[in-house]
Tab-separated table of C-alpha atoms in Angstrom:
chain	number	residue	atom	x	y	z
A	1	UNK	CA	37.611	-16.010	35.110
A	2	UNK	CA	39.497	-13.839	32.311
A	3	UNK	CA	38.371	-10.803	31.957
A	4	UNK	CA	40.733	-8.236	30.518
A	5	UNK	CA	40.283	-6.436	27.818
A	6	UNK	CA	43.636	-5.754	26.398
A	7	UNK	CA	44.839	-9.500	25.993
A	8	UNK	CA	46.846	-10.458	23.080
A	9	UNK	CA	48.228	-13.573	21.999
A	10	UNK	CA	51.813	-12.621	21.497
A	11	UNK	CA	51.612	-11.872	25.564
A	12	UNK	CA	50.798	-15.331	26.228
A	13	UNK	CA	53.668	-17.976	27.131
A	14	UNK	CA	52.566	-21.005	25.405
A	15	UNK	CA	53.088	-22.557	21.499
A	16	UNK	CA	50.527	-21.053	19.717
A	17	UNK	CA	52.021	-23.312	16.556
A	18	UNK	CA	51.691	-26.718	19.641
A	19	UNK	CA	48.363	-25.942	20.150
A	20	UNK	CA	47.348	-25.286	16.220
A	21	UNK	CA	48.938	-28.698	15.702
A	22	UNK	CA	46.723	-30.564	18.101
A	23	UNK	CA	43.510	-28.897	16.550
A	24	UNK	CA	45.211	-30.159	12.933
A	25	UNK	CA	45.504	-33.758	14.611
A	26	UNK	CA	41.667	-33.496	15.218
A	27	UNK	CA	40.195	-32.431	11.725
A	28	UNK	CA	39.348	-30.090	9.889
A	29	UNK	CA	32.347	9.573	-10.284
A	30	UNK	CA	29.623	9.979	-7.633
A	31	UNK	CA	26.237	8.642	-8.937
A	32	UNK	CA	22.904	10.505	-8.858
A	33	UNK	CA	22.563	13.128	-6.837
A	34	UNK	CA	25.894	13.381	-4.792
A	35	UNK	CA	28.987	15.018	-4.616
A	36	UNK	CA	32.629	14.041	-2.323
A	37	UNK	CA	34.039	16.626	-0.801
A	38	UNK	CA	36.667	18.719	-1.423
A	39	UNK	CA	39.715	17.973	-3.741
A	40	UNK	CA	42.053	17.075	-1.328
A	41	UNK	CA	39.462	14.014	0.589
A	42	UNK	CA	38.825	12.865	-3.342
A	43	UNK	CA	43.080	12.300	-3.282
A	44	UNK	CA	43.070	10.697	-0.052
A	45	UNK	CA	39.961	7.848	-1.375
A	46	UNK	CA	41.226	7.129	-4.397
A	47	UNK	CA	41.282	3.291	-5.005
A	48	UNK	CA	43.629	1.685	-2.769
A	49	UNK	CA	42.902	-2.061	-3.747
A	50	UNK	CA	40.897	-2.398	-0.055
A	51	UNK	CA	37.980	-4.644	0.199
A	52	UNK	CA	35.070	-5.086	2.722
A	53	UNK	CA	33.463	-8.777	3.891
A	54	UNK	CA	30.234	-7.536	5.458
A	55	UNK	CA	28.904	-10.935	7.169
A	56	UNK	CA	25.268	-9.996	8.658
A	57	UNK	CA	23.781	-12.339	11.118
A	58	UNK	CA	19.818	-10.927	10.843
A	59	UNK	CA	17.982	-11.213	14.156
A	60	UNK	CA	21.003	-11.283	16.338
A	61	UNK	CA	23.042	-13.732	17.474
A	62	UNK	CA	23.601	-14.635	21.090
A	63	UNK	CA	27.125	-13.962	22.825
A	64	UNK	CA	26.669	-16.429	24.970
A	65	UNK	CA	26.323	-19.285	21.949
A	66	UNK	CA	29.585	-17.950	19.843
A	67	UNK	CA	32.074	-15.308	20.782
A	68	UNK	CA	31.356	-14.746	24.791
A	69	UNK	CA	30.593	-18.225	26.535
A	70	UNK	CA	29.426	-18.501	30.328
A	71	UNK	CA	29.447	-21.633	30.836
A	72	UNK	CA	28.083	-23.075	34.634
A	73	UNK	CA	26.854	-19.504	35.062
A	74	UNK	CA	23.370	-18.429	35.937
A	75	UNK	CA	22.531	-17.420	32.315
A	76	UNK	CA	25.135	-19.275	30.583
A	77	UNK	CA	23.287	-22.123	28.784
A	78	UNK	CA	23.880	-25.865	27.788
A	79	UNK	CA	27.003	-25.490	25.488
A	80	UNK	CA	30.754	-26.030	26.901
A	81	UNK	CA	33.510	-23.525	26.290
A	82	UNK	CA	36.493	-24.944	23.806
A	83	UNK	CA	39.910	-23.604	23.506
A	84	UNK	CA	40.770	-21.171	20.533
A	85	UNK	CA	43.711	-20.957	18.522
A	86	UNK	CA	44.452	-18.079	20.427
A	87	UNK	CA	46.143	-18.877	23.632
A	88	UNK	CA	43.527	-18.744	26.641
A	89	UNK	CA	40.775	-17.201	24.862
A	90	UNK	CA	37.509	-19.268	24.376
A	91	UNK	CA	34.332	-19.525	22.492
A	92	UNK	CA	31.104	-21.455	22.446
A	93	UNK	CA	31.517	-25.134	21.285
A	94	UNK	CA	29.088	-24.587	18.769
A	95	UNK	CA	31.891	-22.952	16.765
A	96	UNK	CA	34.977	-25.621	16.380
A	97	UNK	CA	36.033	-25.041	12.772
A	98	UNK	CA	35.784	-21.249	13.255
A	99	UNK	CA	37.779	-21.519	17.015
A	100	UNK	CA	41.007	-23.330	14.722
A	101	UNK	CA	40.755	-19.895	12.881
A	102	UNK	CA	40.404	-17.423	15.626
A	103	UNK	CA	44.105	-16.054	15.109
A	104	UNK	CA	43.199	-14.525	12.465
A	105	UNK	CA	40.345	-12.407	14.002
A	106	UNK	CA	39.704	-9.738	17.126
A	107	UNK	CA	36.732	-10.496	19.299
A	108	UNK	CA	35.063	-7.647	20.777
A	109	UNK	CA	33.379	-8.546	24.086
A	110	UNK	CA	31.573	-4.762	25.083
A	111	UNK	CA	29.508	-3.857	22.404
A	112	UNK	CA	26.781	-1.668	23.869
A	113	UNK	CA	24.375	0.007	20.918
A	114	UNK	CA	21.318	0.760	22.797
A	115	UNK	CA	18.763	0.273	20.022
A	116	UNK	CA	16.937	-2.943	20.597
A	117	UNK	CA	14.336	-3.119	17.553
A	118	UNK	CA	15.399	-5.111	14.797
A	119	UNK	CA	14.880	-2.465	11.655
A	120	UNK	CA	15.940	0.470	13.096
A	121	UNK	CA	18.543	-1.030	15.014
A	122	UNK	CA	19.765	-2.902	11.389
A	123	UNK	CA	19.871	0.615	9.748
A	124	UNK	CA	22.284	1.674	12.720
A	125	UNK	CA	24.827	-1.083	12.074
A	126	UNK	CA	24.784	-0.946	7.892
A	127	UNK	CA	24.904	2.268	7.940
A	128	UNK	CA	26.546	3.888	10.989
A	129	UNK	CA	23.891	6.287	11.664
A	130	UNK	CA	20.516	6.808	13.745
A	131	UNK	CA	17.760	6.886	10.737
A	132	UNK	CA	14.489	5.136	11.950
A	133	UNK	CA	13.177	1.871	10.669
A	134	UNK	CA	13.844	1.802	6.838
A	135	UNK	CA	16.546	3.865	6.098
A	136	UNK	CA	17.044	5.749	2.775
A	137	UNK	CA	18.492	9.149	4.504
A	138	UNK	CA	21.810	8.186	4.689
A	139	UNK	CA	24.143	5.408	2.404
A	140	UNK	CA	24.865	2.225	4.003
A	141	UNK	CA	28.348	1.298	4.883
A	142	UNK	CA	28.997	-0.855	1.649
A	143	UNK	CA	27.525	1.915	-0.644
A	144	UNK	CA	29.632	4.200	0.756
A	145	UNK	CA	32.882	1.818	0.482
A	146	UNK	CA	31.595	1.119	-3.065
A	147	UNK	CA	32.162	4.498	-3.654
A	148	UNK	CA	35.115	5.902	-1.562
A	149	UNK	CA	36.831	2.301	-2.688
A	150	UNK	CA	35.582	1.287	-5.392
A	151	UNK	CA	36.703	3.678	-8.270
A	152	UNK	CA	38.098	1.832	-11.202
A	153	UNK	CA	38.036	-1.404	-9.805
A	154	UNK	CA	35.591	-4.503	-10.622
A	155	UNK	CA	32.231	-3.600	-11.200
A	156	UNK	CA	29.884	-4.499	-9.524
A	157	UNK	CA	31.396	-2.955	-6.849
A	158	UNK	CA	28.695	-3.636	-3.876
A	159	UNK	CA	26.740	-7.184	-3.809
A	160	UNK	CA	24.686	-8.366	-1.501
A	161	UNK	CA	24.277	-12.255	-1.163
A	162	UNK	CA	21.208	-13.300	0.273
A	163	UNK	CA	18.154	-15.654	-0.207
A	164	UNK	CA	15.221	-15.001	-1.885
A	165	UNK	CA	12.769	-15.623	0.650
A	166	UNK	CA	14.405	-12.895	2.205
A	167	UNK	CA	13.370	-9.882	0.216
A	168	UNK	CA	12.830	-7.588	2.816
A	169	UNK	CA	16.500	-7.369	3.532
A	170	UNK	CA	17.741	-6.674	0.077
A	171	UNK	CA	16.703	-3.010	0.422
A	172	UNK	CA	17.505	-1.106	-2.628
A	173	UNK	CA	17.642	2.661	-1.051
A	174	UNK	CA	20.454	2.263	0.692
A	175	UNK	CA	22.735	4.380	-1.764
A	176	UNK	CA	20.303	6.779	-0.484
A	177	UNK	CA	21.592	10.239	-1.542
A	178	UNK	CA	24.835	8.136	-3.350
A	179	UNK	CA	22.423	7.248	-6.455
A	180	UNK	CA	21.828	4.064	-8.036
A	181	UNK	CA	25.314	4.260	-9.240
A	182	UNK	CA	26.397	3.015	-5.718
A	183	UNK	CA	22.860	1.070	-4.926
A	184	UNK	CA	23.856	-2.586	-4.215
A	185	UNK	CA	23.700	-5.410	-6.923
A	186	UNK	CA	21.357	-8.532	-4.876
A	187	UNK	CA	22.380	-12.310	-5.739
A	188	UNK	CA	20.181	-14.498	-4.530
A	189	UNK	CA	20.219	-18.105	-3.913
A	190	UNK	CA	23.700	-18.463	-4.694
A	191	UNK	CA	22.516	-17.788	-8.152
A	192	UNK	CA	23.678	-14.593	-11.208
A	193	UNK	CA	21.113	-11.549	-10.297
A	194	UNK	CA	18.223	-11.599	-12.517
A	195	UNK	CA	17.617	-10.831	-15.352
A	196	UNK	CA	21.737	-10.383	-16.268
A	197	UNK	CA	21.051	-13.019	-19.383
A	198	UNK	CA	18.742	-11.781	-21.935
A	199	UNK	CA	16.126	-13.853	-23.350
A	200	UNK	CA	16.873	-16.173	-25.803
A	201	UNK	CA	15.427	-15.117	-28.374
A	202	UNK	CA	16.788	-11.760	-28.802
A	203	UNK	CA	20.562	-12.012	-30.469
A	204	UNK	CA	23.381	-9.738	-30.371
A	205	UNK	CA	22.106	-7.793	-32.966
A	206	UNK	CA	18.614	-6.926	-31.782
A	207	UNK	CA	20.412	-6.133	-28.645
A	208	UNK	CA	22.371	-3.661	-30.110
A	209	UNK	CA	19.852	-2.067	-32.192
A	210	UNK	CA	17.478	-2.006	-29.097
A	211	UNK	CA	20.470	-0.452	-27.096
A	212	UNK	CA	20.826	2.288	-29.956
A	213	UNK	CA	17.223	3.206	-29.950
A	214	UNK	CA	17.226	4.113	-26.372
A	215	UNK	CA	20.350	5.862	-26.644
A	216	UNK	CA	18.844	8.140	-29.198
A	217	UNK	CA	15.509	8.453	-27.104
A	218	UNK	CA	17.291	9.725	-23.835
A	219	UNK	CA	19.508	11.668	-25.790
A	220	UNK	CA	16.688	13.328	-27.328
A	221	UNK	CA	14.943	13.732	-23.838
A	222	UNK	CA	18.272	15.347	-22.279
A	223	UNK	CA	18.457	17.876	-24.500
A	224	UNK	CA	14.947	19.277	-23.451
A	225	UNK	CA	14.942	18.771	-19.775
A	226	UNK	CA	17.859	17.200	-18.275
A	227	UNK	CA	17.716	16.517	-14.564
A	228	UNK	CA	18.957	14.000	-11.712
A	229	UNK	CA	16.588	11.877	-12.373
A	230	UNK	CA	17.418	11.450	-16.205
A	231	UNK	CA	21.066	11.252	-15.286
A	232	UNK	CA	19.840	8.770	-12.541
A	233	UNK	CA	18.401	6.578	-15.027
A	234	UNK	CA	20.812	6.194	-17.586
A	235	UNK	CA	23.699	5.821	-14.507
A	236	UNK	CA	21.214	2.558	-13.841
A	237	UNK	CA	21.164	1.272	-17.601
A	238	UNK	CA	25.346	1.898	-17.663
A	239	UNK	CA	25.700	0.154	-14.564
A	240	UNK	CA	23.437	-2.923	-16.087
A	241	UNK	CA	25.669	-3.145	-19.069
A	242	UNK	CA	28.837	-3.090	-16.489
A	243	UNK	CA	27.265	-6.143	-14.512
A	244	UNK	CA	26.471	-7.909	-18.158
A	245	UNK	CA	29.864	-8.241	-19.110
A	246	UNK	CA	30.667	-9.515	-15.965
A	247	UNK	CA	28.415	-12.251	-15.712
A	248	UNK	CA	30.864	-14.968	-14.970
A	249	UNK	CA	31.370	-13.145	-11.460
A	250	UNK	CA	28.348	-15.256	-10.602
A	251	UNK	CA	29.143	-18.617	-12.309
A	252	UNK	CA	30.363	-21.037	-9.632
A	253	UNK	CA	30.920	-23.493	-11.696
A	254	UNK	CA	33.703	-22.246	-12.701
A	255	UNK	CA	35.406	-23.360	-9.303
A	256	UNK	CA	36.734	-26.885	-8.235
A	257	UNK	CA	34.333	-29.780	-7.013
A	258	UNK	CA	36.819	-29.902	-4.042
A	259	UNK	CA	36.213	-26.267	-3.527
A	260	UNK	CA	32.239	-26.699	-3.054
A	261	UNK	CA	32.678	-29.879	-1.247
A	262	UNK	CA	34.705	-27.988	1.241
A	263	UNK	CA	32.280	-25.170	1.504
A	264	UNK	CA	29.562	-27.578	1.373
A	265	UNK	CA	26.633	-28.093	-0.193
A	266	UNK	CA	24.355	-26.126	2.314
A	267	UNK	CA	23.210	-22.426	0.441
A	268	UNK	CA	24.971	-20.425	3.076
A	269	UNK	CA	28.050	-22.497	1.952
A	270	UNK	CA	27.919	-22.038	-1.672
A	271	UNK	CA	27.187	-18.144	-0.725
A	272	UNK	CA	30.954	-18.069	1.165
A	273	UNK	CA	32.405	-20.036	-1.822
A	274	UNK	CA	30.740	-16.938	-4.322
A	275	UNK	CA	31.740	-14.423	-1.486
A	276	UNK	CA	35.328	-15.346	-1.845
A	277	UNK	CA	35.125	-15.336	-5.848
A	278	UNK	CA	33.628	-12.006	-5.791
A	279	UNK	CA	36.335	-10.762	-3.261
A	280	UNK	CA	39.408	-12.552	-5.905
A	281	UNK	CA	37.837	-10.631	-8.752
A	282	UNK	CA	38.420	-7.295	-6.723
A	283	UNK	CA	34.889	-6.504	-5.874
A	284	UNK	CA	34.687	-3.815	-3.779
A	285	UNK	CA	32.400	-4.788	-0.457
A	286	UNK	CA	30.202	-8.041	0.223
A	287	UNK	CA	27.705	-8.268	2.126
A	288	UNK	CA	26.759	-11.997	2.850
A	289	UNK	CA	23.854	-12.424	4.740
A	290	UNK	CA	23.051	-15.520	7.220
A	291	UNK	CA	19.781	-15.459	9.369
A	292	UNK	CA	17.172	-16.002	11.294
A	293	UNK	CA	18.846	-15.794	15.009
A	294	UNK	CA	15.766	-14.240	16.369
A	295	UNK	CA	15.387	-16.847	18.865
A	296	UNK	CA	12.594	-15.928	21.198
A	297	UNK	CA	11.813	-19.347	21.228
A	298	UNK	CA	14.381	-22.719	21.691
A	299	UNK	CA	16.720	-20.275	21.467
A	300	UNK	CA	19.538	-23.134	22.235
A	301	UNK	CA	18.413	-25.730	19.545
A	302	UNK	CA	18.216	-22.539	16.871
A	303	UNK	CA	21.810	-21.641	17.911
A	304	UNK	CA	22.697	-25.864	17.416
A	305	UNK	CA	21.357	-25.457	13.816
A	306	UNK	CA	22.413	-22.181	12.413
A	307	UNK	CA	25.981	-22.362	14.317
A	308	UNK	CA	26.399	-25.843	12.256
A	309	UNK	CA	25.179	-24.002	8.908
A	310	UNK	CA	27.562	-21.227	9.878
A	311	UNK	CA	30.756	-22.130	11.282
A	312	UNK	CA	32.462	-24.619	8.729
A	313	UNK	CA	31.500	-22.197	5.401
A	314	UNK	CA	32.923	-19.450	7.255
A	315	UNK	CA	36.382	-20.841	8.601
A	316	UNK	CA	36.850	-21.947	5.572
A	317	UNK	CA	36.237	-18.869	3.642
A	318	UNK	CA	38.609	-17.035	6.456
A	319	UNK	CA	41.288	-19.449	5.742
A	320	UNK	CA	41.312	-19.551	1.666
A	321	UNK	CA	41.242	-15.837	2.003
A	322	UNK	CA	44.359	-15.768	4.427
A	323	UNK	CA	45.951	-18.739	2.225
A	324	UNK	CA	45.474	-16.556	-0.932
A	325	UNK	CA	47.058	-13.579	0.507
A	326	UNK	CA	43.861	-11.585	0.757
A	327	UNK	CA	43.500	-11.055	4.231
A	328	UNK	CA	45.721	-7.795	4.011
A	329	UNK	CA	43.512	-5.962	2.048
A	330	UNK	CA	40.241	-7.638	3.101
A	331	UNK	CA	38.594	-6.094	6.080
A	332	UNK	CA	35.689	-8.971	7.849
A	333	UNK	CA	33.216	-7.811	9.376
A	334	UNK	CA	30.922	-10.487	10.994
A	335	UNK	CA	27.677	-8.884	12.740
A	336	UNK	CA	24.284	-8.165	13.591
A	337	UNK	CA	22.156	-5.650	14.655
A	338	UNK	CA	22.371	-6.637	18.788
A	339	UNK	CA	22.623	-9.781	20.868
A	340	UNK	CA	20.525	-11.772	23.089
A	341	UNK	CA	19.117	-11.413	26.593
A	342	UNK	CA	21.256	-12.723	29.510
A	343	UNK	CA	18.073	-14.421	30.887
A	344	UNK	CA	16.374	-16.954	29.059
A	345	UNK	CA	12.471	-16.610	29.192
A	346	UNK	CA	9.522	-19.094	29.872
A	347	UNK	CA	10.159	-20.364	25.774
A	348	UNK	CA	13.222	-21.479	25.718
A	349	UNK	CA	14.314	-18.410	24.204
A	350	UNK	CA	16.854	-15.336	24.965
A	351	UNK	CA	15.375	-11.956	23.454
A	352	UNK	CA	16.261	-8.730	21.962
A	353	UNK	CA	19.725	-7.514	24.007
A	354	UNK	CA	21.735	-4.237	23.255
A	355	UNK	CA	23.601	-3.287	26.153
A	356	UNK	CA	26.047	-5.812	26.151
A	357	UNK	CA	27.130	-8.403	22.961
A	358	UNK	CA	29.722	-9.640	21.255
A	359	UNK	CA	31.345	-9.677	16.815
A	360	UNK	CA	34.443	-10.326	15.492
A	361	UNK	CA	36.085	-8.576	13.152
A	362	UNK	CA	39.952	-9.220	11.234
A	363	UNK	CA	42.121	-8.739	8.396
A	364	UNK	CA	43.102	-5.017	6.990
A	365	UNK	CA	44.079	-3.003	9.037
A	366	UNK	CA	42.819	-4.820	12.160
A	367	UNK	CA	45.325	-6.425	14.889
A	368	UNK	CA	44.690	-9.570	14.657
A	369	UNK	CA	44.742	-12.403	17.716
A	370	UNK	CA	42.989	-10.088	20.607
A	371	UNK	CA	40.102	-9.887	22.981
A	372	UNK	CA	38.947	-6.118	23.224
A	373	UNK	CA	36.239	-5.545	26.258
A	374	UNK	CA	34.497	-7.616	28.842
A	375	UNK	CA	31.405	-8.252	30.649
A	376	UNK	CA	30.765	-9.268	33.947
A	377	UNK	CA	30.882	-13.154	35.132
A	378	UNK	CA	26.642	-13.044	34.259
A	379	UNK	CA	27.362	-11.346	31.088
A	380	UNK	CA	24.829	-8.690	32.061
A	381	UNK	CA	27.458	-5.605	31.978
A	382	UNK	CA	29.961	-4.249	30.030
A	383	UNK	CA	33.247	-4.010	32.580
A	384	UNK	CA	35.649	-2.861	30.452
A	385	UNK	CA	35.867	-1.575	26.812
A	386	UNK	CA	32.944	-0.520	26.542
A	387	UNK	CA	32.037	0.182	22.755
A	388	UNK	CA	28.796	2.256	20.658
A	389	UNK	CA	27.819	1.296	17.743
A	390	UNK	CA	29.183	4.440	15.945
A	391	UNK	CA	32.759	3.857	17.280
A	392	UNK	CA	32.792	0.540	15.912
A	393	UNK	CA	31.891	2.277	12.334
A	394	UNK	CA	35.074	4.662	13.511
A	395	UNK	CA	37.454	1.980	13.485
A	396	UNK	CA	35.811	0.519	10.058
A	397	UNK	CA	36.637	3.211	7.937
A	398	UNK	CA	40.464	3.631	10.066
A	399	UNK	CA	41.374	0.126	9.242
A	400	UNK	CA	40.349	0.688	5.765
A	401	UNK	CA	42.732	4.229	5.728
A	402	UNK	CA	39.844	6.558	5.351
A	403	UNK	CA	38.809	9.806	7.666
A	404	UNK	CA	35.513	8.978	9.151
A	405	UNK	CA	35.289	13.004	9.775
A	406	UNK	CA	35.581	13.111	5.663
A	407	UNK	CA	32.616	14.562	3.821
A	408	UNK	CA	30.354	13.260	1.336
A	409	UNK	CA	27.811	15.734	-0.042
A	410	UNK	CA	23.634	15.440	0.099
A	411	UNK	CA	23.319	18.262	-2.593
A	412	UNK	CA	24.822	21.284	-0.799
A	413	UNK	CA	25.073	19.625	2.892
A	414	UNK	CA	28.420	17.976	3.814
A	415	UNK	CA	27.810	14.865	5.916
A	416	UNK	CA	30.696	12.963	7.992
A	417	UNK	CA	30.419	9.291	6.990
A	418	UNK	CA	29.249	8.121	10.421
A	419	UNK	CA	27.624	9.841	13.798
A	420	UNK	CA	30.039	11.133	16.502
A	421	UNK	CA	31.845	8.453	17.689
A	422	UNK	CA	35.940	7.287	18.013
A	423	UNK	CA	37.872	4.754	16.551
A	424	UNK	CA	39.304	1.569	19.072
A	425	UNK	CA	42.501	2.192	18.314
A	426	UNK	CA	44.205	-0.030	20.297
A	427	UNK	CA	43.154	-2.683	17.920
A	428	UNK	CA	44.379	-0.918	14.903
A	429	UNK	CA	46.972	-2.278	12.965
């Protein structure tokens, strides 16, 4: 059994381009209350035309179903291995579209974050810090990009794309300290965020004579008793006119009927096709949501059903992305906040795991092609390449070209953009 963690597919002595063929032949300003740091970090953030794919798999997906198969092992399940289009390197065969893709991505195979509860540990990997169960002390990792990134680019710069029913995950403090200026903009159900259409029955003109009105209220107000919070609020009503005149962000009908049939019909389908529109039109960081993998119960038939909702959208979305030149510039993330247990229990069902799971990430700055870490033949232990949850924010912000150690500003204290941690360098590009 391989278990190396330093393989690469350039090492390996067989036609990558033979064994793509025979998977062809078979188918398919800081807002609020902040302040960056000094003027030299603001020079070395300034746009750079970088982007962020965020792909968040809520409740946490099992290694052992996608990106770290054991197969005929003790804990390793139903599901067969299948070749990858990276030479010797396989994955669960409930991924098949994504596994013709692979090439493109770096599997990491020794994640080990310790936290095992699903909020706090979901605040760790957003955000790159320890911060309890709801967050709010520090920005997530898209505000943050939104910022360091996302000056004089496409606004909104930070979406999230997510369904409805799942409220609770579309958090709205996670600018935190950032201000609303860098709070997240929340699509749901693969739809325009509310309320970006006014009514009807108000024209262009009562519009504007509405917009004047409260111009000349808070301008009034300011000049009594200006604060944060007054420059808070009118940062939110600037960044709602912003979003209005970029409505047709959201409109996808504005892309081909071959494009949606290839994406599919499913929701989480149409959200990859709007990812990848969003991404074209220079938004800054995506966050795409796809859930629940919190299988404490039949855990196998919940990985045959979201897998299948899963894998298609997203190989597709990886390949128009790489086929449209984006890849470069485009940083993917795909995630959750830990893994599944090693041993299944009396339900069917693998539970909460941090000590030793899989992701795969790709595109800027990221090698692309390689296996990073390893377990042990049971999958219980990290054997080599062992990897926190803070480095892995380490080698986000590297392969995006900014300083981890750089400081943002919480009023008067200067705050590194992650916890202590270092970057896995041998997979930068």
């Amino acid at each position: 059994m391989w278990k190396s963690s330093r393989y690469h597919a350039a090492e390996h002595q067989f036609s990558r381009r033979t064994f793509l063929g025979g998977l062809a032949a078979g188918g398919a300003g800081l807002g609020g209350l902040a302040g960056l740091s000094r003027r030299a970090a603001a020079e070395q953030i300034k746009s750079s035309g970088k982007r962020v794919l965020l792909l968040f798999q809520h409740g946490g997906l099992s290694q052992f179903e996608s990106w770290d198969p054991k197969p005929n092992t003790e804990f390793g399940g139903p599901f067969a291995a299948i070749p990858t289009s990276i030479p010797g390197v396989a994955v669960s065969e409930l991924l098949p579209y994504t596994a013709r893709q692979l090439h493109h991505l770096t599997i990491l195979r020794g994640l080990s974050t310790e936290d095992t509860l699903h909020d706090s540990a979901r605040v760790r990997m957003i955000t790159g810090r320890s911060q309890g169960f709801v967050g709010g002390q520090y920005p997530s990792f898209g505000a943050v990009c939104g910022k360091l990134l996302g000056a004089g680019r496409t606004q909104p710069a930070y979406v999230k794309l997510t369904g409805r029913d799942n409220w609770h995950l579309a958090s709205l403090v996670d600018a935190a300290f950032l201000g609303p200026e860098c709070a997240p903009v929340v699509a749901f159900d693969e739809s325009a965020p509310d309320h970006l259409v006014p009514p009807a029955e108000l024209d262009a003109a009562r519009l504007a004579r509405l917009d004047s009105l409260r111009n000349q209220a808070n301008a009034r107000f300011e000049r009594q008793r200006k604060s944060d919070e007054t420059a808070a609020y009118q940062s939110s009503f600037d960044k709602a006119r912003q979003l209005m005149r970029q409505k047709d962000l959201f409109n996808l009908s504005r892309e081909s009927a071959a494009d949606h049939a290839r994406y599919g019909s499913e929701p989480f389908g149409q959200r990859c096709l709007l990812a990848r529109r969003l991404l074209e039109h220079d938004c800054t960081f995506v966050k795409l949501n796809h859930l629940n993998y919190d299988a404490h119960f039949e855990n196998f038939d919940n990985h045959l059903r979201l897998l299948g909702e899963f894998d298609r959208p997203f190989a597709t979305l990886l390949e128009d992305l790489d086929h449209r030149g984006m890849l470069d510039t485009t940083l993917v993330i795909v995630m959750g906040e830990f893994g599944r247990t090693p041993k299944v229990n009396s339900s069917i069902g693998r539970d909460h795991w941090a000590k030793s799971w899989s992701m795969v990430l790709g595109g800027c700055g990221i090698k692309p092609g390689m296996v990073w870490g390893g377990t042990n033949a049971t999958g219980t232990e990290v054997v080599d390449g062992q990897v926190t949850a803070f480095d892995l924010f380490h080698t986000f912000y590297r392969a995006l070209g900014l300083d981890p150690n750089t400081h943002i500003y919480n009023g008067d204290q200067p705050l590194t953009l992650t916890e202590s941690g270092k970057p896995i360098t041998e997979i930068l590009a």
